[in-house]
mmCIF file of C-alpha atoms and ligand atoms in Angstrom:
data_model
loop_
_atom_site.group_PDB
_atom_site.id
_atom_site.type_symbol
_atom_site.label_atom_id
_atom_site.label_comp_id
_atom_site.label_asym_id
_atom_site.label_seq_id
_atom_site.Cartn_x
_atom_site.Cartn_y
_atom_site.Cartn_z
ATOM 1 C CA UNK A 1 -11.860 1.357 31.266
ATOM 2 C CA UNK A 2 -14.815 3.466 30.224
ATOM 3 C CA UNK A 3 -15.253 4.568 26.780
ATOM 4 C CA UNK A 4 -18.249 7.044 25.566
ATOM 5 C CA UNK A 5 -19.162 7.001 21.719
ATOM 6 C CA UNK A 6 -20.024 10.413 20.753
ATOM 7 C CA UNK A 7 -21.022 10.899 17.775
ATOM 8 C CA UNK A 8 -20.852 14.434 16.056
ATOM 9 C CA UNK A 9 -22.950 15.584 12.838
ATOM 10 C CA UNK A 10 -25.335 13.448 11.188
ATOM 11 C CA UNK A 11 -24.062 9.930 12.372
ATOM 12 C CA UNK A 12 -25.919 6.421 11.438
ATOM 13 C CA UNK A 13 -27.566 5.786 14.820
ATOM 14 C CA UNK A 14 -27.297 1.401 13.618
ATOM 15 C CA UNK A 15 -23.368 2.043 13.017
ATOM 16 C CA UNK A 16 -22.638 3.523 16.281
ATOM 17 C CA UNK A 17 -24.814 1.162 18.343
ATOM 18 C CA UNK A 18 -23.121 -2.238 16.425
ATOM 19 C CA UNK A 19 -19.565 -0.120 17.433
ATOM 20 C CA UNK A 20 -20.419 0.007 21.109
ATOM 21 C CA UNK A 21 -20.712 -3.602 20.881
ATOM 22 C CA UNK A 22 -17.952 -4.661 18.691
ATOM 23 C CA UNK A 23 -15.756 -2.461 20.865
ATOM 24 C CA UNK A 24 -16.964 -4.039 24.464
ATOM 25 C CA UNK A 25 -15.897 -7.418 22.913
ATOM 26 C CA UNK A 26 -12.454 -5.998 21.842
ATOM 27 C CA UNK A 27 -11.631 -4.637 25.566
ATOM 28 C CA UNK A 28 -11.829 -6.703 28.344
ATOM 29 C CA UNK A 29 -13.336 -4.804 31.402
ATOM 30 C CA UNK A 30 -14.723 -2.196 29.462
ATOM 31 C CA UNK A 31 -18.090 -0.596 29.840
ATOM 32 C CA UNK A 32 -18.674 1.803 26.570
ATOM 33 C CA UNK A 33 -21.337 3.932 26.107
ATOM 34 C CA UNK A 34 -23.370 5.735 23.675
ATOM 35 C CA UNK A 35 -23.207 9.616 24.477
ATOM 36 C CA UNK A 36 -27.207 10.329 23.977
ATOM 37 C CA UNK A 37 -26.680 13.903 22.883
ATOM 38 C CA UNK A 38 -24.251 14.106 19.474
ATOM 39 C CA UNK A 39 -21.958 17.475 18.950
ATOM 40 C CA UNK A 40 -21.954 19.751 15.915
ATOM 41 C CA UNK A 41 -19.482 19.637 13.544
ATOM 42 C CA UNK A 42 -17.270 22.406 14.140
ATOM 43 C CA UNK A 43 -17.184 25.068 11.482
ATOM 44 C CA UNK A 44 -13.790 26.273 11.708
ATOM 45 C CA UNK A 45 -12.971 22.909 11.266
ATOM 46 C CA UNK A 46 -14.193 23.127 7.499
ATOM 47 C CA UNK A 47 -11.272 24.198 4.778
ATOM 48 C CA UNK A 48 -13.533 25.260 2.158
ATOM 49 C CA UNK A 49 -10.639 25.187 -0.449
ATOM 50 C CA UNK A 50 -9.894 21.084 -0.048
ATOM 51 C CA UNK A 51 -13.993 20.541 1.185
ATOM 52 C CA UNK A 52 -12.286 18.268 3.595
ATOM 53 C CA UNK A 53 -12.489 19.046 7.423
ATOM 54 C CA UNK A 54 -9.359 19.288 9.751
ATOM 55 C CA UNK A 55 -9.214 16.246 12.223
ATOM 56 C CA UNK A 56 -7.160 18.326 14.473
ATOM 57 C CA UNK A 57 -9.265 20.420 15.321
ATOM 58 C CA UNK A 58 -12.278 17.986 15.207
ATOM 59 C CA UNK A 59 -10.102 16.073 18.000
ATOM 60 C CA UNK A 60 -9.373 19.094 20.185
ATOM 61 C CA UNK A 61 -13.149 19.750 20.741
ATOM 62 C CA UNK A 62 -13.219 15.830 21.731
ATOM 63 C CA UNK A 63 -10.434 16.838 24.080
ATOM 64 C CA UNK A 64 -12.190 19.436 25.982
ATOM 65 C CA UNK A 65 -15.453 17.408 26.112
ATOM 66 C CA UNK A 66 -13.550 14.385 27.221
ATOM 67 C CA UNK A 67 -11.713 16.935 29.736
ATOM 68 C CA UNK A 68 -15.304 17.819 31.706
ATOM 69 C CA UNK A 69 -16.768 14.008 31.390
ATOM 70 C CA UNK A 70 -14.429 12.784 34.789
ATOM 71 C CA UNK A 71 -17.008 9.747 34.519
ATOM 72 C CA UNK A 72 -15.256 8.709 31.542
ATOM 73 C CA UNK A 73 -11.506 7.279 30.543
ATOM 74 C CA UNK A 74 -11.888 7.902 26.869
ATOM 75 C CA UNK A 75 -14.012 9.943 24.209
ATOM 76 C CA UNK A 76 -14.380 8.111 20.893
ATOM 77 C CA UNK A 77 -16.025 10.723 18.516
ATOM 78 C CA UNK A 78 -17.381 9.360 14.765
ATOM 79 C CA UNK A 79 -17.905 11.733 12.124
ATOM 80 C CA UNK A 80 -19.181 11.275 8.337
ATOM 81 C CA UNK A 81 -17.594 14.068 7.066
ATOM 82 C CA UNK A 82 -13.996 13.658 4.658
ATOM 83 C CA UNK A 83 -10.853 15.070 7.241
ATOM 84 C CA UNK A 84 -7.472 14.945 6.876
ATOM 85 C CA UNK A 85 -4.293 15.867 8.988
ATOM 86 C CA UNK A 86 -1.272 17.777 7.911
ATOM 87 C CA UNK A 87 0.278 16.598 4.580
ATOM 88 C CA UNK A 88 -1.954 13.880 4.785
ATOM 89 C CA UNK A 89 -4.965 13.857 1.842
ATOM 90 C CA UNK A 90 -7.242 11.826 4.203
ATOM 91 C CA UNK A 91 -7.104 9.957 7.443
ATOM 92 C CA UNK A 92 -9.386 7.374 8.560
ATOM 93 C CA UNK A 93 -9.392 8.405 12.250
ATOM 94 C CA UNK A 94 -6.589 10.562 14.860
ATOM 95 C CA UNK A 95 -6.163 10.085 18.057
ATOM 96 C CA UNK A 96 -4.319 11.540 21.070
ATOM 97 C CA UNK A 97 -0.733 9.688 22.142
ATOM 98 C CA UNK A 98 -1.128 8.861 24.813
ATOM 99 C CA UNK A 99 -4.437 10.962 25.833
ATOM 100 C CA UNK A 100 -8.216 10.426 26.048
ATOM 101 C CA UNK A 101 -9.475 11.901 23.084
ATOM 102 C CA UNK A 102 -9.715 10.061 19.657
ATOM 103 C CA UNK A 103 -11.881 10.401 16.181
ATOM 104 C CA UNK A 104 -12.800 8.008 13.318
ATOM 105 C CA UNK A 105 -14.630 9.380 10.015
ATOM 106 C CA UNK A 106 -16.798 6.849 8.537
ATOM 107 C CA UNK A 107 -16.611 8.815 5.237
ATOM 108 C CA UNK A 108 -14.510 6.731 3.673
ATOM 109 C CA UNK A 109 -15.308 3.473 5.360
ATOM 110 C CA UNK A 110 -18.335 3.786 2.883
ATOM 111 C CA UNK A 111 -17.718 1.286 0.035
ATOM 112 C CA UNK A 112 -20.157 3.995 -2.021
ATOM 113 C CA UNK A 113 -17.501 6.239 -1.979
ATOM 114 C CA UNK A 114 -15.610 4.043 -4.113
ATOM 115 C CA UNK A 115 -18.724 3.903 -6.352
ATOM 116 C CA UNK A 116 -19.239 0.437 -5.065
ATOM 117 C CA UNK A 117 -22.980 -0.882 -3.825
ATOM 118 C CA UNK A 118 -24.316 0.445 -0.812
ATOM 119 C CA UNK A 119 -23.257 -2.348 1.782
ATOM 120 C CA UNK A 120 -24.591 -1.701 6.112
ATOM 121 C CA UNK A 121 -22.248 -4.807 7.585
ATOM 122 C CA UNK A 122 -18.317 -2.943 5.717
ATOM 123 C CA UNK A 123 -18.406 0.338 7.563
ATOM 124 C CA UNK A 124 -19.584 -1.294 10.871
ATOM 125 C CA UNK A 125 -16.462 -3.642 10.974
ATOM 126 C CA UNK A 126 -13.877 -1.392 9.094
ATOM 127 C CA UNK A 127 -15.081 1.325 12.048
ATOM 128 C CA UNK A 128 -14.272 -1.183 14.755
ATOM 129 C CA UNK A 129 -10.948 -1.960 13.566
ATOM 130 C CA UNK A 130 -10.340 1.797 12.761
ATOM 131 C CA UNK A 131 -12.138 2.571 16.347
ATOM 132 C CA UNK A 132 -10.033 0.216 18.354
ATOM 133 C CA UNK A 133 -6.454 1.880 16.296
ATOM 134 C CA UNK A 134 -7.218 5.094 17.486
ATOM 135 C CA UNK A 135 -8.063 3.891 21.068
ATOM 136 C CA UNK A 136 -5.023 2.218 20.801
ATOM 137 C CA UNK A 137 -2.773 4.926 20.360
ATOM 138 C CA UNK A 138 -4.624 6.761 23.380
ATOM 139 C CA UNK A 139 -3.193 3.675 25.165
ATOM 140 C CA UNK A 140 0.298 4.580 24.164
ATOM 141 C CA UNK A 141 0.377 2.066 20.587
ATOM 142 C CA UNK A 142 2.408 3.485 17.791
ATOM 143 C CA UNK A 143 1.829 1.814 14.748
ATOM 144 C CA UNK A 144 2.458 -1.636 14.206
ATOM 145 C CA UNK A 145 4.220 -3.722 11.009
ATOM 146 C CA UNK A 146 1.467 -6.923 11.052
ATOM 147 C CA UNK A 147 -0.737 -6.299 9.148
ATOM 148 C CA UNK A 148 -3.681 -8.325 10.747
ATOM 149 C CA UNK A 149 -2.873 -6.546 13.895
ATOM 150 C CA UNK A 150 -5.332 -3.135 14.551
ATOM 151 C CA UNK A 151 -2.272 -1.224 14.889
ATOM 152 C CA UNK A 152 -1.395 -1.863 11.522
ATOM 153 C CA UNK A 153 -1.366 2.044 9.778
ATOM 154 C CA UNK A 154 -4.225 1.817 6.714
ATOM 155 C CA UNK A 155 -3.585 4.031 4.154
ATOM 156 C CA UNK A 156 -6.679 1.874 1.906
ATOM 157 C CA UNK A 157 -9.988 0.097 2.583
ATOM 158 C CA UNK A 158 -8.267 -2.893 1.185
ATOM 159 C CA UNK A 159 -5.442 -2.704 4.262
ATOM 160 C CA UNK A 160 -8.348 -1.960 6.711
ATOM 161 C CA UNK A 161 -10.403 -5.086 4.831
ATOM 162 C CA UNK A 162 -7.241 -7.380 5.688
ATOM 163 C CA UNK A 163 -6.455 -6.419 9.234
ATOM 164 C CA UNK A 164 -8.663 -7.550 12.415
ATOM 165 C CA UNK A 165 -9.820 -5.077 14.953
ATOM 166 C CA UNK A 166 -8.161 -6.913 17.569
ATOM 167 C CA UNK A 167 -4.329 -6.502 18.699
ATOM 168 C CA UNK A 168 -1.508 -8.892 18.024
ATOM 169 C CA UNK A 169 -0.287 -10.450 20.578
ATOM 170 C CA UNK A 170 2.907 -8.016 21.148
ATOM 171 C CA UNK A 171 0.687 -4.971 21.466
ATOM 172 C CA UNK A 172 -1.487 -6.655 23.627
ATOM 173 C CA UNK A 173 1.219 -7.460 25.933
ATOM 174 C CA UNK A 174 2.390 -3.838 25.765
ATOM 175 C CA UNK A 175 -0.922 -2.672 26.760
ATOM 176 C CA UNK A 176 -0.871 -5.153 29.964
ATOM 177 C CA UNK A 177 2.570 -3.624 30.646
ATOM 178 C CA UNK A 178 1.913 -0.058 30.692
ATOM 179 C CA UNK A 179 -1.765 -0.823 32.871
ATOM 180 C CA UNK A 180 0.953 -2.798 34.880
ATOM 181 C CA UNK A 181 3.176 0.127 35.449
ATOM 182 C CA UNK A 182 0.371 2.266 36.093
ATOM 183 C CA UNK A 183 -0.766 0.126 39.257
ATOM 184 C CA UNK A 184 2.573 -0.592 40.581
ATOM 185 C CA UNK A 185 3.373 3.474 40.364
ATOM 186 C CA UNK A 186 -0.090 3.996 42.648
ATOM 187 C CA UNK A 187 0.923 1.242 45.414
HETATM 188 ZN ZN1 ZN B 201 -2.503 5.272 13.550
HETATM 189 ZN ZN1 ZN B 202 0.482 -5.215 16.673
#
């Protein structure tokens, strides 16, 4: 698999060059990439009443990027900006399911936004294990009820703090399933 790491808006250049490598470690036979030039933030993507952004439409533009880029399997975009989907007040990340397209926000990954201390090493490992969810639903991973597993949903720092970014061992073997199905259907 080949992921690219593009990172749209002001994005800490350290955080998304420690996330390409926690991420190759996470996927076997993966090459991933850091996408040189970063995207705007899309405006319309702004709701100026809730000063949040809309990950929807944050992760359609991803789409249509990751739609012209043949070279890769799957767009990871990062953001710093606060989103949120549907009746949810924030979301850490949303990804396509299945698909190629996916998003994380580091926003609040940050432990200053709980008014904690300034901290570099929390948002690059709570962005891995968000980062690797979100991939994992592009593989075709709903959520998952262990909580150590990646595919655990986080609705808190404190749940993203106790999971792992890797998979338990029953999504794992779901993944090697559907890549199974995949090459048997091509033979
Ligand atoms: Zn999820
Ligand atoms: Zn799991």
């Amino acid at each position: 698999m080949k992921i690219g790491i593009l990172r749209i808006g002001q994005v800490d250049s350290n955080i998304a060059e420690r996330l390409q490598e926690n991420l190759a470690a996470v996927f076997p036979d993966t090459t991933v990439t850091l996408i040189t030039k970063p995207m705007p933030v899309p405006k319309e993507a702004f709701n100026e009443t809730r000063q949040q952004h809309r990950s929807n439409i944050i992760l359609r533009k991803i789409h249509t990027y990751a739609e012209k880029k043949k070279t890769l399997d799957r767009v990871l975009g990062i953001v710093n900006v606060d989103i949120y989907a549907q009746e949810l007040n924030f979301v850490f990340g949303e990804a396509e399911y299945p698909g190629k397209a996916a998003l994380i926000s580091l926003w609040r990954l940050r432990p200053e936004f709980y008014g904690k201390a300034p901290n570099t090493e929390l948002p690059v490992e709570r962005s891995a294990k968000e980062a690797v969810h979100e991939i994992g639903h592009t593989l075709g991973l709903q959520h998952c009820s262990n909580p150590f597993c990646a595919m655990y949903f986080s609705n808190s720092t404190f749940e993203t703090d106790r999971k792992q970014s890797l998979f338990c061992s029953k999504c794992y073997l779901k993944i090697e399933r559907a890549e199974k199905d995949k090459v048997e259907s091509l033979e």
